[in-house]
PDB file of C-alpha atoms in Angstrom:
ATOM      1  CA  UNK A 787      -4.047 -14.572  15.095  1.00  0.00           C
ATOM      2  CA  UNK A 788      -2.612 -15.268  18.309  1.00  0.00           C
ATOM      3  CA  UNK A 789      -4.124 -13.536  21.384  1.00  0.00           C
ATOM      4  CA  UNK A 790      -0.827 -12.001  22.436  1.00  0.00           C
ATOM      5  CA  UNK A 791       1.373 -10.698  19.485  1.00  0.00           C
ATOM      6  CA  UNK A 792       5.300 -11.928  19.380  1.00  0.00           C
ATOM      7  CA  UNK A 793       7.192  -9.093  20.861  1.00  0.00           C
ATOM      8  CA  UNK A 794      10.694  -7.997  20.312  1.00  0.00           C
ATOM      9  CA  UNK A 795      13.053  -6.716  22.977  1.00  0.00           C
ATOM     10  CA  UNK A 796      14.733  -3.345  22.341  1.00  0.00           C
ATOM     11  CA  UNK A 797      18.163  -4.806  22.700  1.00  0.00           C
ATOM     12  CA  UNK A 798      17.441  -7.601  19.830  1.00  0.00           C
ATOM     13  CA  UNK A 799      16.128  -5.000  17.457  1.00  0.00           C
ATOM     14  CA  UNK A 800      19.121  -2.655  18.202  1.00  0.00           C
ATOM     15  CA  UNK A 801      21.572  -5.565  17.488  1.00  0.00           C
ATOM     16  CA  UNK A 802      19.274  -6.222  14.023  1.00  0.00           C
ATOM     17  CA  UNK A 803      19.858  -2.643  12.799  1.00  0.00           C
ATOM     18  CA  UNK A 804      23.556  -2.981  13.516  1.00  0.00           C
ATOM     19  CA  UNK A 805      24.126  -5.968  11.660  1.00  0.00           C
ATOM     20  CA  UNK A 806      22.029  -4.504   9.024  1.00  0.00           C
ATOM     21  CA  UNK A 807      19.227  -7.162   9.448  1.00  0.00           C
ATOM     22  CA  UNK A 808      16.553  -5.042  10.645  1.00  0.00           C
ATOM     23  CA  UNK A 809      12.931  -5.736   9.969  1.00  0.00           C
ATOM     24  CA  UNK A 810      10.730  -3.208   8.436  1.00  0.00           C
ATOM     25  CA  UNK A 811       9.983  -0.673  11.239  1.00  0.00           C
ATOM     26  CA  UNK A 812       6.343   0.687  10.933  1.00  0.00           C
ATOM     27  CA  UNK A 813       5.768   3.431  13.456  1.00  0.00           C
ATOM     28  CA  UNK A 814       1.991   3.719  14.394  1.00  0.00           C
ATOM     29  CA  UNK A 815       2.155   6.956  16.553  1.00  0.00           C
ATOM     30  CA  UNK A 816       0.893  10.043  14.943  1.00  0.00           C
ATOM     31  CA  UNK A 817       3.002  12.275  12.696  1.00  0.00           C
ATOM     32  CA  UNK A 818       3.712  14.906  15.628  1.00  0.00           C
ATOM     33  CA  UNK A 819       5.179  12.158  17.716  1.00  0.00           C
ATOM     34  CA  UNK A 820       6.983  10.764  15.159  1.00  0.00           C
ATOM     35  CA  UNK A 821       8.533  13.982  14.033  1.00  0.00           C
ATOM     36  CA  UNK A 822       9.535  14.696  17.757  1.00  0.00           C
ATOM     37  CA  UNK A 823      11.557  11.333  17.908  1.00  0.00           C
ATOM     38  CA  UNK A 824      11.682   8.097  15.997  1.00  0.00           C
ATOM     39  CA  UNK A 825      13.929   4.992  15.177  1.00  0.00           C
ATOM     40  CA  UNK A 826      15.956   5.748  12.486  1.00  0.00           C
ATOM     41  CA  UNK A 827      15.059   4.425   9.072  1.00  0.00           C
ATOM     42  CA  UNK A 828      10.964   3.646  10.269  1.00  0.00           C
ATOM     43  CA  UNK A 829       8.301   4.436   8.337  1.00  0.00           C
ATOM     44  CA  UNK A 830       5.454   6.590  10.142  1.00  0.00           C
ATOM     45  CA  UNK A 831       1.828   4.905   9.428  1.00  0.00           C
ATOM     46  CA  UNK A 832      -0.325   6.487  11.927  1.00  0.00           C
ATOM     47  CA  UNK A 833      -2.605   3.498  13.319  1.00  0.00           C
ATOM     48  CA  UNK A 834      -5.902   5.297  12.049  1.00  0.00           C
ATOM     49  CA  UNK A 835      -4.374   5.289   8.603  1.00  0.00           C
ATOM     50  CA  UNK A 836      -2.995   1.677   8.880  1.00  0.00           C
ATOM     51  CA  UNK A 837      -6.627   0.402   9.999  1.00  0.00           C
ATOM     52  CA  UNK A 838      -8.050   2.287   6.854  1.00  0.00           C
ATOM     53  CA  UNK A 839      -5.378   1.196   4.535  1.00  0.00           C
ATOM     54  CA  UNK A 840      -4.416  -2.136   5.494  1.00  0.00           C
ATOM     55  CA  UNK A 841      -5.243  -4.073   2.529  1.00  0.00           C
ATOM     56  CA  UNK A 842      -3.374  -1.912   0.439  1.00  0.00           C
ATOM     57  CA  UNK A 843      -0.368  -2.194   2.998  1.00  0.00           C
ATOM     58  CA  UNK A 844      -0.267  -5.733   2.466  1.00  0.00           C
ATOM     59  CA  UNK A 845       1.002  -5.709  -0.947  1.00  0.00           C
ATOM     60  CA  UNK A 846       4.071  -3.832   0.157  1.00  0.00           C
ATOM     61  CA  UNK A 847       4.549  -5.631   3.239  1.00  0.00           C
ATOM     62  CA  UNK A 848       5.897  -8.933   2.474  1.00  0.00           C
ATOM     63  CA  UNK A 849       9.412  -9.352   4.992  1.00  0.00           C
ATOM     64  CA  UNK A 850       9.308  -9.502   8.794  1.00  0.00           C
ATOM     65  CA  UNK A 851       7.643  -5.936  10.322  1.00  0.00           C
ATOM     66  CA  UNK A 852       8.145  -4.649  13.584  1.00  0.00           C
ATOM     67  CA  UNK A 853       5.399  -2.428  14.960  1.00  0.00           C
ATOM     68  CA  UNK A 854       6.446   0.550  17.208  1.00  0.00           C
ATOM     69  CA  UNK A 855       4.650   3.148  19.422  1.00  0.00           C
ATOM     70  CA  UNK A 856       4.958   4.741  22.610  1.00  0.00           C
ATOM     71  CA  UNK A 857       4.310   2.309  25.165  1.00  0.00           C
ATOM     72  CA  UNK A 858       3.196  -0.878  23.083  1.00  0.00           C
ATOM     73  CA  UNK A 859      -0.236  -0.569  23.099  1.00  0.00           C
ATOM     74  CA  UNK A 860      -1.331   0.908  19.602  1.00  0.00           C
ATOM     75  CA  UNK A 861       1.453  -1.323  18.226  1.00  0.00           C
ATOM     76  CA  UNK A 862      -0.441  -4.145  19.625  1.00  0.00           C
ATOM     77  CA  UNK A 863      -3.830  -2.853  17.918  1.00  0.00           C
ATOM     78  CA  UNK A 864      -2.145  -2.478  14.764  1.00  0.00           C
ATOM     79  CA  UNK A 865      -0.708  -6.143  14.920  1.00  0.00           C
ATOM     80  CA  UNK A 866      -4.556  -7.191  15.342  1.00  0.00           C
ATOM     81  CA  UNK A 867      -5.390  -5.110  12.513  1.00  0.00           C
ATOM     82  CA  UNK A 868      -2.917  -6.643  10.143  1.00  0.00           C
ATOM     83  CA  UNK A 869      -3.120 -10.118  11.625  1.00  0.00           C
ATOM     84  CA  UNK A 870      -6.749 -10.249  10.416  1.00  0.00           C
ATOM     85  CA  UNK A 871      -5.875  -8.584   6.814  1.00  0.00           C
ATOM     86  CA  UNK A 872      -3.637 -11.356   6.453  1.00  0.00           C
ATOM     87  CA  UNK A 873      -0.346 -10.129   7.408  1.00  0.00           C
ATOM     88  CA  UNK A 874       2.207 -12.634   8.847  1.00  0.00           C
ATOM     89  CA  UNK A 875       5.382 -11.991  10.186  1.00  0.00           C
ATOM     90  CA  UNK A 876       4.559  -9.181  12.558  1.00  0.00           C
ATOM     91  CA  UNK A 877       5.985  -8.395  15.962  1.00  0.00           C
ATOM     92  CA  UNK A 878       5.750  -5.637  18.210  1.00  0.00           C
ATOM     93  CA  UNK A 879       8.888  -3.480  19.870  1.00  0.00           C
ATOM     94  CA  UNK A 880       8.341  -4.373  23.605  1.00  0.00           C
ATOM     95  CA  UNK A 881       7.981  -1.367  25.732  1.00  0.00           C
ATOM     96  CA  UNK A 882       7.658   0.658  22.487  1.00  0.00           C
ATOM     97  CA  UNK A 883       9.792   3.900  22.060  1.00  0.00           C
ATOM     98  CA  UNK A 884      10.171   4.458  25.637  1.00  0.00           C
ATOM     99  CA  UNK A 885      11.941   1.032  26.373  1.00  0.00           C
ATOM    100  CA  UNK A 886      13.945   1.969  22.976  1.00  0.00           C
ATOM    101  CA  UNK A 887      15.000   5.107  24.674  1.00  0.00           C
ATOM    102  CA  UNK A 888      15.804   3.579  27.995  1.00  0.00           C
ATOM    103  CA  UNK A 889      17.755   1.282  26.337  1.00  0.00           C
ATOM    104  CA  UNK A 890      20.227   3.854  24.985  1.00  0.00           C
ATOM    105  CA  UNK A 891      19.175   3.015  21.133  1.00  0.00           C
ATOM    106  CA  UNK A 892      19.858   5.503  18.796  1.00  0.00           C
ATOM    107  CA  UNK A 893      16.961   8.003  17.668  1.00  0.00           C
ATOM    108  CA  UNK A 894      16.401  10.667  15.447  1.00  0.00           C
ATOM    109  CA  UNK A 895      14.949  13.919  16.937  1.00  0.00           C
ATOM    110  CA  UNK A 896      13.155  16.880  15.746  1.00  0.00           C
ATOM    111  CA  UNK A 897      11.201  19.601  17.344  1.00  0.00           C
ATOM    112  CA  UNK A 898      10.258  18.616  20.704  1.00  0.00           C
ATOM    113  CA  UNK A 899       6.157  18.819  20.790  1.00  0.00           C
ATOM    114  CA  UNK A 900       3.667  18.300  23.574  1.00  0.00           C
ATOM    115  CA  UNK A 901       1.426  15.158  23.448  1.00  0.00           C
ATOM    116  CA  UNK A 902      -2.476  15.694  22.659  1.00  0.00           C
ATOM    117  CA  UNK A 903      -3.103  14.837  26.365  1.00  0.00           C
ATOM    118  CA  UNK A 904      -0.799  17.621  27.854  1.00  0.00           C
ATOM    119  CA  UNK A 905      -2.191  20.135  25.380  1.00  0.00           C
ATOM    120  CA  UNK A 906      -5.580  19.393  26.800  1.00  0.00           C
ATOM    121  CA  UNK A 907      -4.818  19.878  30.165  1.00  0.00           C
ATOM    122  CA  UNK A 908      -3.053  22.825  29.370  1.00  0.00           C
ATOM    123  CA  UNK A 909      -6.088  24.425  27.930  1.00  0.00           C
ATOM    124  CA  UNK A 910      -8.483  22.768  30.570  1.00  0.00           C
ATOM    125  CA  UNK A 911      -6.161  24.562  33.338  1.00  0.00           C
ATOM    126  CA  UNK A 912      -6.122  27.822  31.448  1.00  0.00           C
ATOM    127  CA  UNK A 913      -9.972  28.288  31.349  1.00  0.00           C
ATOM    128  CA  UNK A 914      -9.820  27.499  35.083  1.00  0.00           C
ATOM    129  CA  UNK A 915      -7.430  29.954  35.694  1.00  0.00           C
ATOM    130  CA  UNK A 916      -9.065  32.519  33.949  1.00  0.00           C
ATOM    131  CA  UNK A 917     -12.531  31.643  35.209  1.00  0.00           C
ATOM    132  CA  UNK A 918     -11.395  32.170  38.678  1.00  0.00           C
ATOM    133  CA  UNK A 919      -9.164  35.534  37.816  1.00  0.00           C
ATOM    134  CA  UNK A 920     -12.785  36.846  36.337  1.00  0.00           C
ATOM    135  CA  UNK A 921     -14.599  35.561  39.287  1.00  0.00           C
ATOM    136  CA  UNK A 922     -12.284  37.593  41.506  1.00  0.00           C
ATOM    137  CA  UNK A 923     -12.427  40.969  39.366  1.00  0.00           C
ATOM    138  CA  UNK A 924     -16.245  40.370  38.774  1.00  0.00           C
ATOM    139  CA  UNK A 925     -18.257  38.589  41.440  1.00  0.00           C
ATOM    140  CA  UNK A 926     -20.871  36.304  40.228  1.00  0.00           C
ATOM    141  CA  UNK A 927     -19.447  36.082  36.572  1.00  0.00           C
ATOM    142  CA  UNK A 928     -18.629  32.290  36.915  1.00  0.00           C
ATOM    143  CA  UNK A 929     -22.601  32.085  37.077  1.00  0.00           C
ATOM    144  CA  UNK A 930     -23.085  33.370  33.561  1.00  0.00           C
ATOM    145  CA  UNK A 931     -23.550  31.119  30.814  1.00  0.00           C
TER     146      UNK A 931
END
């Protein structure tokens, strides 16, 4: 296992796809992220699922594999997990989907979804807003709890 996984530039992967020589693409993002936008022909295997079933995946992944996520971090984690399980020929899409889209490479889009961090911020902000409004309407209400 290498300390730094081999990476593949979006332009190189795009050329391989256009030439019909694309490696197997495993997108390790959540199903919601994958449905929102993904590389055509890629397979969604969320990171937690990949970790749990990596031994089973070995029998299905005998060719070169490129791991994809939003920015590259989760793909590097997936590479480490699969390399520890004995899978060779692994590469990470350099810069992930962010770089793929920035390069103007083709994507398949589904309904737009907010990522989990944005959802949490919305809920937290809403709680602060409601608490503030209740505190104005009912003095001392913010002290109850």
